[in-house]
Tab-separated table of C-alpha atoms in Angstrom:
chain	number	residue	atom	x	y	z
M	17	MET	CA	-91.239	117.737	-31.055
M	18	ASN	CA	-92.232	117.493	-27.407
M	19	SER	CA	-93.277	120.974	-26.407
M	20	ILE	CA	-96.113	122.752	-24.678
M	21	TYR	CA	-95.964	125.368	-27.436
M	22	PHE	CA	-95.687	123.334	-30.648
M	23	THR	CA	-98.325	120.924	-31.949
M	24	GLU	CA	-97.991	118.265	-34.625
M	25	GLU	CA	-99.315	120.848	-37.118
M	26	HIS	CA	-96.534	123.217	-36.101
M	27	GLN	CA	-93.960	120.506	-36.698
M	28	LEU	CA	-95.366	119.683	-40.136
M	29	PHE	CA	-95.173	123.366	-40.980
M	30	ARG	CA	-91.525	123.459	-39.856
M	31	GLU	CA	-90.644	120.487	-42.026
M	32	SER	CA	-92.421	121.993	-45.037
M	33	LEU	CA	-90.711	125.361	-44.547
M	34	ARG	CA	-87.269	123.820	-44.062
M	35	ASP	CA	-87.694	121.778	-47.229
M	36	PHE	CA	-88.795	124.891	-49.129
M	37	LEU	CA	-85.836	126.937	-47.898
M	38	ASN	CA	-83.325	124.211	-48.743
M	39	LYS	CA	-84.694	123.839	-52.265
M	40	GLU	CA	-85.640	127.389	-53.214
M	41	VAL	CA	-83.410	129.664	-51.132
M	42	VAL	CA	-80.130	128.023	-50.107
M	43	PRO	CA	-78.899	127.468	-53.706
M	44	HIS	CA	-79.072	131.245	-54.328
M	45	ILE	CA	-77.674	132.560	-51.038
M	46	GLU	CA	-74.058	132.960	-52.128
M	47	LYS	CA	-75.110	134.930	-55.210
M	48	TRP	CA	-77.373	137.230	-53.190
M	49	GLU	CA	-74.690	137.748	-50.563
M	50	LYS	CA	-72.182	138.806	-53.229
M	51	GLU	CA	-74.595	141.010	-55.166
M	52	GLY	CA	-76.342	142.504	-52.149
M	53	LYS	CA	-79.659	141.989	-53.852
M	54	ILE	CA	-82.358	139.359	-53.431
M	55	GLU	CA	-83.995	138.456	-56.717
M	56	ARG	CA	-87.667	139.274	-57.036
M	57	PHE	CA	-88.838	135.757	-57.873
M	58	ILE	CA	-88.247	134.460	-54.349
M	59	TRP	CA	-90.624	137.014	-52.837
M	60	LYS	CA	-93.372	135.701	-55.089
M	61	LYS	CA	-92.573	132.111	-54.137
M	62	PHE	CA	-92.783	133.005	-50.431
M	63	GLY	CA	-96.134	134.616	-51.135
M	64	GLU	CA	-97.445	131.619	-53.064
M	65	MET	CA	-96.522	129.361	-50.151
M	66	GLY	CA	-98.381	131.640	-47.729
M	67	PHE	CA	-95.290	132.437	-45.632
M	68	PHE	CA	-95.912	136.206	-45.649
M	69	GLY	CA	-99.481	135.746	-44.478
M	70	ILE	CA	-98.864	133.577	-41.431
M	71	ARG	CA	-100.368	135.976	-38.875
M	72	TYR	CA	-102.603	138.092	-41.101
M	73	PRO	CA	-106.377	137.904	-41.748
M	74	GLU	CA	-107.722	135.441	-44.272
M	75	ALA	CA	-109.681	138.299	-45.910
M	76	TYR	CA	-106.410	139.582	-47.398
M	77	GLY	CA	-104.903	136.217	-48.269
M	78	GLY	CA	-103.400	135.418	-44.885
M	79	MET	CA	-103.722	132.327	-42.711
M	80	ASN	CA	-104.409	133.943	-39.315
M	81	LEU	CA	-102.176	131.477	-37.462
M	82	ASP	CA	-100.804	131.761	-33.942
M	83	LEU	CA	-97.461	133.371	-33.167
M	84	PHE	CA	-95.630	130.069	-32.815
M	85	TYR	CA	-95.872	129.603	-36.578
M	86	THR	CA	-94.018	132.926	-36.753
M	87	VAL	CA	-91.429	131.545	-34.314
M	88	ILE	CA	-90.876	128.606	-36.670
M	89	PHE	CA	-90.627	130.962	-39.657
M	90	LEU	CA	-87.950	133.012	-37.886
M	91	GLU	CA	-86.004	130.044	-36.522
M	92	GLU	CA	-85.802	128.257	-39.861
M	93	LEU	CA	-84.711	131.415	-41.681
M	94	GLN	CA	-81.652	131.549	-39.426
M	95	ARG	CA	-80.485	128.226	-40.875
M	96	VAL	CA	-80.048	129.430	-44.472
M	97	LYS	CA	-76.633	130.937	-43.608
M	98	SER	CA	-77.661	134.503	-44.414
M	99	ALA	CA	-79.145	136.706	-41.708
M	100	GLY	CA	-79.401	139.373	-44.400
M	101	PHE	CA	-81.838	137.289	-46.414
M	102	ALA	CA	-83.759	136.457	-43.250
M	103	ALA	CA	-83.925	140.142	-42.312
M	104	ALA	CA	-85.351	141.132	-45.685
M	105	MET	CA	-88.139	138.591	-45.266
M	106	TRP	CA	-89.104	139.366	-41.682
M	107	ALA	CA	-88.680	143.130	-42.024
M	108	HIS	CA	-91.234	143.029	-44.833
M	109	SER	CA	-93.609	140.651	-43.102
M	110	TYR	CA	-93.377	141.802	-39.493
M	111	LEU	CA	-92.311	145.454	-39.581
M	112	ALA	CA	-93.916	147.112	-42.602
M	113	MET	CA	-96.918	144.786	-42.842
M	114	THR	CA	-97.656	144.973	-39.115
M	115	HIS	CA	-98.432	148.676	-39.492
M	116	LEU	CA	-100.518	148.095	-42.636
M	117	ASN	CA	-102.639	145.581	-40.762
M	118	ALA	CA	-102.926	147.530	-37.509
M	119	GLU	CA	-103.313	151.128	-38.712
M	120	GLY	CA	-104.179	150.868	-42.407
M	121	ASP	CA	-107.755	151.452	-43.564
M	122	GLU	CA	-109.609	149.048	-45.851
M	123	ARG	CA	-108.230	150.657	-49.022
M	124	ILE	CA	-104.647	150.318	-47.785
M	125	LYS	CA	-105.231	146.732	-46.743
M	126	GLN	CA	-106.662	145.826	-50.141
M	127	ASP	CA	-104.076	147.744	-52.184
M	128	TYR	CA	-100.961	147.092	-50.073
M	129	LEU	CA	-101.451	144.420	-47.405
M	130	ALA	CA	-102.982	141.844	-49.753
M	131	PRO	CA	-100.230	142.200	-52.417
M	132	SER	CA	-97.615	142.159	-49.647
M	133	ILE	CA	-98.985	138.816	-48.471
M	134	SER	CA	-98.935	137.464	-52.035
M	135	GLY	CA	-95.338	138.648	-52.566
M	136	ASP	CA	-96.266	141.160	-55.271
M	137	LYS	CA	-95.255	144.194	-53.201
M	138	ILE	CA	-92.251	144.639	-50.896
M	139	GLY	CA	-92.442	146.983	-47.915
M	140	ALA	CA	-90.028	148.791	-45.616
M	141	LEU	CA	-90.518	150.497	-42.262
M	142	CYS	CA	-88.894	153.939	-42.059
M	143	ILE	CA	-88.358	155.211	-38.520
M	144	THR	CA	-84.629	155.615	-37.784
M	145	GLU	CA	-82.997	158.873	-38.889
M	146	PRO	CA	-79.357	159.868	-39.479
M	147	PHE	CA	-79.323	162.190	-36.448
M	148	GLY	CA	-81.763	160.286	-34.261
M	149	GLY	CA	-80.798	156.617	-34.053
M	150	SER	CA	-82.794	155.018	-31.252
M	151	ASP	CA	-84.238	158.413	-30.262
M	152	VAL	CA	-87.561	158.024	-32.085
M	153	ALA	CA	-89.058	161.119	-30.449
M	154	GLY	CA	-86.173	163.209	-31.785
M	155	MET	CA	-86.965	162.595	-35.453
M	156	ARG	CA	-86.818	165.570	-37.821
M	157	THR	CA	-88.812	164.306	-40.803
M	158	THR	CA	-91.996	166.360	-41.218
M	159	ALA	CA	-95.351	165.901	-42.918
M	160	VAL	CA	-97.186	169.180	-43.548
M	161	LYS	CA	-100.817	169.057	-44.620
M	162	LYS	CA	-101.686	171.112	-47.704
M	163	GLY	CA	-105.371	170.752	-48.520
M	164	ASP	CA	-106.029	167.092	-49.319
M	165	LYS	CA	-102.323	166.205	-49.415
M	166	TYR	CA	-99.277	165.954	-47.168
M	167	LEU	CA	-95.786	167.149	-48.090
M	168	ILE	CA	-93.044	164.992	-46.578
M	169	ASN	CA	-89.501	166.246	-46.058
M	170	GLY	CA	-86.628	164.594	-44.244
M	171	SER	CA	-84.503	161.465	-44.283
M	172	LYS	CA	-84.373	157.967	-42.852
M	173	THR	CA	-81.460	155.569	-42.564
M	174	PHE	CA	-80.608	151.899	-41.922
M	175	ILE	CA	-83.842	150.954	-43.707
M	176	THR	CA	-84.061	147.251	-44.626
M	177	ASN	CA	-85.647	146.803	-48.088
M	178	GLY	CA	-85.197	150.530	-48.598
M	179	VAL	CA	-83.639	150.248	-52.085
M	180	TYR	CA	-85.845	147.641	-53.728
M	181	GLY	CA	-89.058	148.072	-51.729
M	182	ASP	CA	-92.291	149.197	-53.401
M	183	TYR	CA	-93.624	151.203	-50.473
M	184	TYR	CA	-92.514	152.707	-47.194
M	185	VAL	CA	-94.306	153.006	-43.879
M	186	VAL	CA	-92.928	156.380	-42.770
M	187	ALA	CA	-92.964	158.058	-39.367
M	188	ALA	CA	-92.994	161.866	-39.600
M	189	LYS	CA	-93.855	164.824	-37.382
M	190	THR	CA	-97.159	166.471	-38.239
M	191	THR	CA	-96.977	168.772	-35.202
M	192	PRO	CA	-93.253	169.137	-34.366
M	193	GLU	CA	-93.804	171.380	-31.340
M	194	LEU	CA	-95.604	168.505	-29.570
M	195	GLY	CA	-92.550	166.234	-29.609
M	196	ASN	CA	-93.472	162.547	-29.563
M	197	LYS	CA	-97.179	163.453	-29.421
M	198	GLY	CA	-96.837	165.095	-32.835
M	199	ILE	CA	-95.679	162.002	-34.775
M	200	SER	CA	-97.887	160.330	-37.384
M	201	ILE	CA	-97.543	157.306	-39.686
M	202	PHE	CA	-97.868	157.470	-43.470
M	203	LEU	CA	-97.837	155.161	-46.461
M	204	VAL	CA	-95.456	156.373	-49.189
M	205	ASP	CA	-94.877	154.726	-52.567
M	206	SER	CA	-91.158	154.422	-53.243
M	207	ASN	CA	-91.461	155.583	-56.874
M	208	LEU	CA	-92.882	159.031	-56.086
M	209	ASN	CA	-91.149	162.219	-57.186
M	210	GLY	CA	-88.790	163.459	-54.478
M	211	VAL	CA	-88.007	160.007	-53.062
M	212	SER	CA	-84.411	158.821	-53.390
M	213	ALA	CA	-82.703	155.803	-51.842
M	214	THR	CA	-78.958	155.314	-51.411
M	215	LYS	CA	-77.661	151.825	-50.733
M	216	LEU	CA	-75.449	151.474	-47.656
M	217	ASP	CA	-72.358	149.254	-47.397
M	218	LYS	CA	-72.552	147.081	-44.275
M	219	LEU	CA	-70.323	144.825	-42.201
M	220	GLY	CA	-72.890	142.025	-42.310
M	221	TRP	CA	-76.408	141.294	-43.541
M	222	ARG	CA	-74.880	141.545	-47.016
M	223	ALA	CA	-77.773	139.972	-48.926
M	224	SER	CA	-80.326	142.490	-47.715
M	225	ASP	CA	-80.536	145.976	-49.179
M	226	THR	CA	-80.203	148.662	-46.541
M	227	ALA	CA	-80.756	152.265	-47.496
M	228	GLU	CA	-80.665	155.883	-46.513
M	229	ILE	CA	-83.827	157.449	-47.905
M	230	ALA	CA	-84.419	161.130	-48.614
M	231	PHE	CA	-87.850	162.767	-48.958
M	232	ASP	CA	-87.777	166.095	-50.794
M	233	ASN	CA	-91.252	167.681	-50.930
M	234	VAL	CA	-92.826	164.268	-51.501
M	235	GLU	CA	-96.542	164.699	-52.093
M	236	ILE	CA	-98.923	162.008	-50.887
M	237	PRO	CA	-102.730	161.971	-50.585
M	238	ALA	CA	-104.109	162.752	-47.128
M	239	GLU	CA	-105.778	159.333	-47.123
M	240	ASN	CA	-102.309	157.796	-46.839
M	241	LEU	CA	-102.230	158.835	-43.179
M	242	MET	CA	-102.454	155.577	-41.218
M	243	GLY	CA	-104.395	155.598	-37.982
M	244	GLU	CA	-104.907	158.890	-36.192
M	245	GLU	CA	-102.738	161.953	-36.643
M	246	GLY	CA	-100.425	162.389	-33.659
M	247	LYS	CA	-100.682	158.755	-32.531
M	248	GLY	CA	-97.648	157.547	-34.473
M	249	PHE	CA	-95.276	157.327	-31.520
M	250	SER	CA	-97.748	155.157	-29.617
M	251	TYR	CA	-98.197	152.880	-32.622
M	252	ILE	CA	-94.432	152.511	-32.982
M	253	MET	CA	-93.934	151.727	-29.313
M	254	GLN	CA	-96.757	149.213	-29.364
M	255	HIS	CA	-95.163	147.286	-32.232
M	256	PHE	CA	-91.624	147.491	-30.841
M	257	ALA	CA	-92.462	144.617	-28.504
M	258	LEU	CA	-92.996	142.325	-31.484
M	259	GLU	CA	-89.869	143.590	-33.270
M	260	ARG	CA	-87.692	143.043	-30.223
M	261	LEU	CA	-89.124	139.609	-29.630
M	262	ILE	CA	-88.449	138.754	-33.275
M	263	MET	CA	-84.809	139.788	-32.868
M	264	ALA	CA	-84.547	137.747	-29.680
M	265	ILE	CA	-85.911	134.659	-31.435
M	266	ASN	CA	-83.526	135.242	-34.342
M	267	ALA	CA	-80.671	135.404	-31.836
M	268	HIS	CA	-81.410	132.160	-30.019
M	269	ALA	CA	-81.997	130.412	-33.345
M	270	ARG	CA	-78.699	131.468	-34.924
M	271	ALA	CA	-76.805	130.596	-31.738
M	272	GLU	CA	-78.475	127.197	-31.690
M	273	TYR	CA	-77.529	126.616	-35.314
M	274	ALA	CA	-73.927	127.710	-34.623
M	275	ILE	CA	-73.655	125.158	-31.819
M	276	GLU	CA	-75.186	122.442	-33.992
M	277	TYR	CA	-72.745	123.141	-36.812
M	278	THR	CA	-69.758	123.360	-34.465
M	279	LEU	CA	-70.572	120.060	-32.755
M	280	GLU	CA	-70.710	118.355	-36.142
M	281	TYR	CA	-67.328	119.857	-37.043
M	282	MET	CA	-65.803	118.880	-33.674
M	283	SER	CA	-66.975	115.282	-34.067
M	284	GLN	CA	-64.916	114.972	-37.264
M	285	ARG	CA	-61.893	117.179	-36.619
M	286	GLU	CA	-58.989	115.273	-35.055
M	287	ALA	CA	-56.064	116.590	-33.021
M	288	PHE	CA	-53.506	114.633	-31.030
M	289	GLY	CA	-55.133	111.341	-31.949
M	290	LYS	CA	-58.747	112.064	-31.058
M	291	THR	CA	-61.678	114.168	-32.217
M	292	ILE	CA	-61.717	117.587	-30.584
M	293	ASP	CA	-65.148	117.044	-29.040
M	294	LYS	CA	-63.306	114.854	-26.522
M	295	PHE	CA	-61.259	117.746	-25.094
M	296	GLN	CA	-62.691	118.859	-21.761
M	297	ALA	CA	-62.034	122.574	-22.249
M	298	LEU	CA	-64.048	122.605	-25.488
M	299	ARG	CA	-66.775	120.322	-24.161
M	300	HIS	CA	-67.387	122.504	-21.139
M	301	LYS	CA	-67.413	125.692	-23.192
M	302	ILE	CA	-70.046	124.253	-25.524
M	303	VAL	CA	-72.133	123.145	-22.543
M	304	GLU	CA	-72.047	126.654	-21.070
M	305	HIS	CA	-73.205	128.217	-24.320
M	306	LYS	CA	-75.883	125.607	-24.894
M	307	THR	CA	-77.237	126.278	-21.401
M	308	ASP	CA	-77.372	130.024	-22.028
M	309	VAL	CA	-79.108	129.544	-25.366
M	310	GLU	CA	-81.705	127.211	-23.883
M	311	HIS	CA	-82.461	129.720	-21.121
M	312	CYS	CA	-83.003	132.413	-23.743
M	313	LYS	CA	-85.148	130.176	-25.917
M	314	ILE	CA	-87.447	129.190	-23.081
M	315	PHE	CA	-87.820	132.819	-21.967
M	316	ASN	CA	-88.542	133.877	-25.552
M	317	TYR	CA	-91.187	131.189	-25.933
M	318	VAL	CA	-92.904	132.293	-22.734
M	319	ALA	CA	-92.933	135.916	-23.891
M	320	THR	CA	-94.290	134.816	-27.274
M	321	SER	CA	-97.043	132.833	-25.581
M	322	ARG	CA	-98.070	135.864	-23.560
M	323	LEU	CA	-98.018	138.126	-26.609
M	324	ASN	CA	-100.076	135.530	-28.475
M	325	GLN	CA	-102.670	135.802	-25.694
M	326	GLY	CA	-102.800	139.570	-26.098
M	327	ASP	CA	-100.612	140.599	-23.157
M	328	TYR	CA	-98.544	143.773	-23.503
M	329	VAL	CA	-95.042	142.357	-23.100
M	330	VAL	CA	-92.882	145.464	-23.539
M	331	GLU	CA	-90.657	144.664	-20.572
M	332	GLU	CA	-90.326	140.953	-21.383
M	333	ALA	CA	-89.577	141.558	-25.070
M	334	THR	CA	-86.966	144.156	-24.157
M	335	MET	CA	-85.313	141.724	-21.746
M	336	ALA	CA	-85.479	138.985	-24.373
M	337	LYS	CA	-83.673	141.008	-27.023
M	338	LEU	CA	-81.103	142.380	-24.589
M	339	LYS	CA	-80.098	138.958	-23.299
M	340	SER	CA	-80.544	136.816	-26.404
M	341	THR	CA	-78.483	139.016	-28.716
M	342	LYS	CA	-75.642	139.129	-26.191
M	343	VAL	CA	-75.720	135.353	-25.755
M	344	ALA	CA	-75.768	134.838	-29.535
M	345	ASP	CA	-72.702	137.040	-30.029
M	346	GLU	CA	-70.781	135.254	-27.282
M	347	THR	CA	-71.798	131.803	-28.514
M	348	ILE	CA	-70.920	132.425	-32.164
M	349	TYR	CA	-67.579	133.972	-31.170
M	350	SER	CA	-66.683	130.800	-29.264
M	351	CYS	CA	-67.946	128.517	-32.022
M	352	LEU	CA	-65.746	130.283	-34.565
M	353	GLN	CA	-62.783	129.823	-32.213
M	354	MET	CA	-63.449	126.088	-32.008
M	355	LEU	CA	-63.096	125.810	-35.762
M	356	GLY	CA	-59.635	127.336	-35.476
M	357	GLY	CA	-58.317	128.741	-38.750
M	358	TYR	CA	-61.279	127.314	-40.645
M	359	GLY	CA	-63.622	129.474	-38.628
M	360	TYR	CA	-61.932	132.502	-40.166
M	361	MET	CA	-62.477	131.249	-43.708
M	362	GLU	CA	-65.440	132.510	-45.719
M	363	GLU	CA	-66.246	129.046	-47.055
M	364	TYR	CA	-67.325	128.073	-43.536
M	365	PRO	CA	-70.510	129.671	-42.135
M	366	LEU	CA	-69.140	130.977	-38.828
M	367	ALA	CA	-67.312	133.985	-40.320
M	368	ARG	CA	-70.520	135.310	-41.874
M	369	MET	CA	-72.546	134.415	-38.804
M	370	LEU	CA	-70.174	136.419	-36.612
M	371	ARG	CA	-70.598	139.514	-38.793
M	372	ASP	CA	-74.336	139.078	-39.160
M	373	SER	CA	-74.890	138.474	-35.468
M	374	ARG	CA	-73.170	141.713	-34.501
M	375	LEU	CA	-76.199	143.708	-35.593
M	376	GLY	CA	-78.327	142.020	-32.934
M	377	PRO	CA	-77.353	144.346	-30.057
M	378	ILE	CA	-77.725	147.383	-32.358
M	379	GLY	CA	-80.845	147.073	-34.526
M	380	GLY	CA	-84.336	147.525	-33.125
M	381	GLY	CA	-82.976	149.566	-30.222
M	382	THR	CA	-79.390	149.311	-29.016
M	383	SER	CA	-78.615	147.330	-25.885
M	384	GLU	CA	-77.829	150.603	-24.111
M	385	ILE	CA	-81.271	152.001	-24.971
M	386	LEU	CA	-82.925	148.748	-23.882
M	387	LYS	CA	-81.174	148.917	-20.529
M	388	GLU	CA	-82.495	152.447	-20.020
M	389	ILE	CA	-86.031	151.324	-20.901
M	390	LEU	CA	-85.732	148.498	-18.387
M	391	SER	CA	-84.313	150.910	-15.801
M	392	LYS	CA	-87.497	152.939	-16.147
M	393	THR	CA	-89.762	149.936	-15.655
M	394	ILE	CA	-87.738	148.211	-12.930
M	395	ILE	CA	-86.328	151.138	-10.957
M	396	ASP	CA	-88.598	154.079	-11.786
M	397	LYS	CA	-91.739	151.882	-11.851
M	398	LYS	CA	-92.870	153.317	-15.194
M	399	ASN	CA	-95.830	151.418	-16.616
M	400	TYR	CA	-96.022	151.276	-20.407
M	401	LYS	CA	-99.589	150.842	-21.628
M	402	PRO	CA	-100.962	149.782	-25.014
M	403	VAL	CA	-102.701	152.200	-27.356
M	404	ILE	CA	-106.477	152.252	-26.892
M	405	LYS	CA	-107.964	152.361	-30.368
């Protein structure tokens, strides 16, 4: 691969990962899509291969590799024909585990981060609430300190890995009257008394378990506070850049795969005496989408490179997700159309891809919220700054 971002080692990693996914994951995808549950054995296999530890310290079983290995991990997961499976893997590795690594103390890293890297524990990040959506500061879940414990009450929704996860990274208000300055982050075991998870029925992402979670006087030790009390909102905002960049990379990768699949189909499908890839209207449409996808991919790689160097890329990551998810939706819609009636059939991948892709402009901050964030940086000249630890 000729690229300023990918070395020969990166390419070898991609080939190894693709081979692993084709052998160990793809044969089970249809079962997991139908059952809405990913069997536990595959998490352990991912852990044994080191895929959950790509960007984490070697001290906890990770490999401490650069972010472009993560890019490869995300891109290849989009080729297994189940964005739900992909979401379960990256939500564990890059949402829940990111907080463990950044805000967790040594005990939490040993007891939760290390087994998460090995695939022995599954994590979920719990921020979104039924009445809050993208309004993180408006959350109602509370954590009240009682001696050496906290009592957590409230609910979270749209939580990936929320049903089958072993632990939750939970945002809750410790000082509600302070608004977003009163939010803290906690580690909560999913099997505690007072925790209940209800599985949600979704349009897409069928393989992943998505839950609404209720906390009814859930008692946790005070040492399960992660980072400083009252700094939770800042921690969340700081990590949103990575989450949004992940969703942007997912988007360009699934759009790229859709084009690849559609071109293969068009080269074999005949109409009026010739293959349909010879019809100008279809050729030009594919070219337009391919151009858009390449623009997104290059922008996403640049933002990843800057994040890898330690830059605070809130604006760039927000732009990346906003544009890439829109382009992916438009591209996959057109690709399905080019398959005609077959595109509408479940035995072909485009029907599922269309459903799965639709979450892109919603999850991790809706496109409308992202536009308002960008309005603040571009028009109001607001300058978002990283947390100083």
